[in-house]
PDB file of C-alpha atoms in Angstrom:
ATOM      1  CA  MET A   1       0.000   0.000   0.000  1.00 43.00           C
ATOM      2  CA  LEU A   2       1.486   3.340  -1.028  1.00 48.00           C
ATOM      3  CA  THR A   3       0.425   5.072   2.181  1.00 49.00           C
ATOM      4  CA  ASP A   4       2.297   2.532   4.330  1.00 50.00           C
ATOM      5  CA  TYR A   5       5.287   2.674   1.994  1.00 48.00           C
ATOM      6  CA  ALA A   6       5.409   6.456   2.212  1.00 51.00           C
ATOM      7  CA  ARG A   7       5.322   6.335   5.999  1.00 53.00           C
ATOM      8  CA  ASP A   8       7.969   3.595   6.139  1.00 55.00           C
ATOM      9  CA  MET A   9      10.331   5.584   3.952  1.00 57.00           C
ATOM     10  CA  ASP A  10       9.921   8.795   5.990  1.00 63.00           C
ATOM     11  CA  THR A  11       8.389  10.355   2.895  1.00 64.00           C
ATOM     12  CA  PRO A  12       5.714  12.960   3.552  1.00 69.00           C
ATOM     13  CA  LEU A  13       2.211  11.693   2.871  1.00 83.00           C
ATOM     14  CA  ILE A  14       0.590  13.359  -0.124  1.00 93.00           C
ATOM     15  CA  LEU A  15      -2.752  14.481   1.240  1.00 96.00           C
ATOM     16  CA  LYS A  16      -5.776  13.334  -0.773  1.00 97.00           C
ATOM     17  CA  ILE A  17      -9.524  13.262  -0.341  1.00 97.00           C
ATOM     18  CA  THR A  18     -10.680   9.682  -0.751  1.00 97.00           C
ATOM     19  CA  GLU A  19     -14.409  10.192  -0.218  1.00 97.00           C
ATOM     20  CA  ALA A  20     -16.838  13.102  -0.402  1.00 98.00           C
ATOM     21  CA  THR A  21     -20.521  12.990   0.532  1.00 97.00           C
ATOM     22  CA  PHE A  22     -23.137  15.721   0.247  1.00 98.00           C
ATOM     23  CA  VAL A  23     -24.545  16.465   3.718  1.00 97.00           C
ATOM     24  CA  GLY A  24     -26.844  19.414   3.034  1.00 95.00           C
ATOM     25  CA  ASP A  25     -26.882  23.068   1.994  1.00 95.00           C
ATOM     26  CA  TYR A  26     -23.240  23.694   1.036  1.00 97.00           C
ATOM     27  CA  VAL A  27     -21.635  21.109   3.318  1.00 98.00           C
ATOM     28  CA  LEU A  28     -19.633  18.054   2.274  1.00 98.00           C
ATOM     29  CA  ARG A  29     -18.328  15.277   4.496  1.00 98.00           C
ATOM     30  CA  LEU A  30     -14.724  14.704   3.452  1.00 98.00           C
ATOM     31  CA  VAL A  31     -12.563  11.676   4.203  1.00 97.00           C
ATOM     32  CA  PHE A  32      -8.822  12.235   3.869  1.00 97.00           C
ATOM     33  CA  ASN A  33      -6.190   9.567   3.277  1.00 96.00           C
ATOM     34  CA  ASN A  34      -4.569  10.501   6.596  1.00 94.00           C
ATOM     35  CA  GLY A  35      -7.665   9.101   8.365  1.00 94.00           C
ATOM     36  CA  GLU A  36      -9.333  12.415   9.167  1.00 96.00           C
ATOM     37  CA  VAL A  37     -13.066  12.836   8.571  1.00 97.00           C
ATOM     38  CA  ARG A  38     -14.225  16.439   8.370  1.00 98.00           C
ATOM     39  CA  LEU A  39     -17.211  18.590   7.463  1.00 98.00           C
ATOM     40  CA  CYS A  40     -16.560  21.487   5.108  1.00 98.00           C
ATOM     41  CA  ASP A  41     -19.035  24.313   4.572  1.00 98.00           C
ATOM     42  CA  PHE A  42     -18.264  25.698   1.123  1.00 97.00           C
ATOM     43  CA  LEU A  43     -20.597  28.706   1.304  1.00 96.00           C
ATOM     44  CA  PRO A  44     -17.928  31.006   2.813  1.00 96.00           C
ATOM     45  CA  LEU A  45     -15.567  29.873   0.028  1.00 94.00           C
ATOM     46  CA  ALA A  46     -18.173  30.646  -2.667  1.00 95.00           C
ATOM     47  CA  GLN A  47     -18.143  34.419  -2.347  1.00 95.00           C
ATOM     48  CA  LYS A  48     -15.640  35.545  -4.993  1.00 94.00           C
ATOM     49  CA  GLY A  49     -14.665  34.946  -8.599  1.00 95.00           C
ATOM     50  CA  ILE A  50     -15.480  31.673 -10.290  1.00 95.00           C
ATOM     51  CA  CYS A  51     -16.277  30.130  -6.888  1.00 96.00           C
ATOM     52  CA  THR A  52     -19.591  32.029  -6.863  1.00 96.00           C
ATOM     53  CA  LYS A  53     -20.821  29.239  -9.177  1.00 96.00           C
ATOM     54  CA  LEU A  54     -20.922  27.050  -6.067  1.00 97.00           C
ATOM     55  CA  GLN A  55     -23.828  29.139  -4.757  1.00 96.00           C
ATOM     56  CA  ASP A  56     -26.035  27.375  -7.321  1.00 96.00           C
ATOM     57  CA  LYS A  57     -27.135  24.321  -5.311  1.00 96.00           C
ATOM     58  CA  LYS A  58     -27.583  22.157  -8.419  1.00 96.00           C
ATOM     59  CA  TYR A  59     -24.032  22.991  -9.538  1.00 97.00           C
ATOM     60  CA  PHE A  60     -22.683  22.455  -6.013  1.00 97.00           C
ATOM     61  CA  ARG A  61     -24.214  18.976  -5.738  1.00 97.00           C
ATOM     62  CA  ASN A  62     -22.655  17.977  -9.064  1.00 96.00           C
ATOM     63  CA  PHE A  63     -19.143  17.431  -7.689  1.00 97.00           C
ATOM     64  CA  ARG A  64     -16.810  14.511  -8.285  1.00 96.00           C
ATOM     65  CA  LEU A  65     -13.504  13.300  -6.922  1.00 95.00           C
ATOM     66  CA  ASP A  66     -10.410  13.709  -9.039  1.00 94.00           C
ATOM     67  CA  PRO A  67      -7.224  11.886  -7.979  1.00 93.00           C
ATOM     68  CA  PHE A  68      -6.613  14.353  -5.113  1.00 94.00           C
ATOM     69  CA  THR A  69      -9.632  16.461  -4.240  1.00 96.00           C
ATOM     70  CA  VAL A  70     -13.241  17.466  -4.860  1.00 97.00           C
ATOM     71  CA  ASP A  71     -13.815  18.960  -8.294  1.00 96.00           C
ATOM     72  CA  TRP A  72     -16.646  20.801  -9.995  1.00 97.00           C
ATOM     73  CA  ASN A  73     -16.729  20.400 -13.776  1.00 93.00           C
ATOM     74  CA  ASN A  74     -12.930  20.793 -14.065  1.00 92.00           C
ATOM     75  CA  GLU A  75     -13.494  24.454 -13.185  1.00 93.00           C
ATOM     76  CA  ILE A  76     -13.300  24.642  -9.413  1.00 96.00           C
ATOM     77  CA  GLY A  77     -11.142  22.650  -7.046  1.00 95.00           C
ATOM     78  CA  PHE A  78      -9.443  23.288  -3.744  1.00 96.00           C
ATOM     79  CA  ALA A  79      -6.184  21.812  -2.482  1.00 96.00           C
ATOM     80  CA  PRO A  80      -6.802  19.062   0.090  1.00 97.00           C
ATOM     81  CA  GLU A  81      -4.570  20.932   2.546  1.00 96.00           C
ATOM     82  CA  PHE A  82      -6.772  24.027   2.184  1.00 97.00           C
ATOM     83  CA  LEU A  83      -9.942  21.990   2.756  1.00 97.00           C
ATOM     84  CA  LEU A  84      -8.407  20.312   5.793  1.00 97.00           C
ATOM     85  CA  GLN A  85      -7.686  23.750   7.302  1.00 96.00           C
ATOM     86  CA  HIS A  86     -11.155  25.117   6.435  1.00 96.00           C
ATOM     87  CA  SER A  87     -13.232  22.268   7.824  1.00 97.00           C
ATOM     88  CA  GLN A  88     -14.374  20.898  11.140  1.00 96.00           C
ATOM     89  CA  SER A  89     -13.437  17.506  12.570  1.00 95.00           C
ATOM     90  CA  VAL A  90     -16.164  14.870  12.772  1.00 90.00           C
ATOM     91  CA  GLU A  91     -16.338  12.506  15.712  1.00 76.00           C
ATOM     92  CA  GLU A  92     -16.997   9.029  14.308  1.00 62.00           C
TER      93      GLU A  92
END
């Protein structure tokens, strides 16, 4: 498993989102490959530039996962590190 290999070799883990689930409004439940599960409210992030497209709930719900993060129509994506910092931990 690459994750175990990276840890064994003292190589920094490349942060990725492995699962994203729509929760409601503008909130996604994100699972990161470092084991963290977090809730991210995208509404505050959807206030400027192209990100205002996320205010359209139909557009917002039409996300997918690319190899590293959540993506909207190959137009909008956020670095996993940014999403980790701008989300709240979920107690599982």
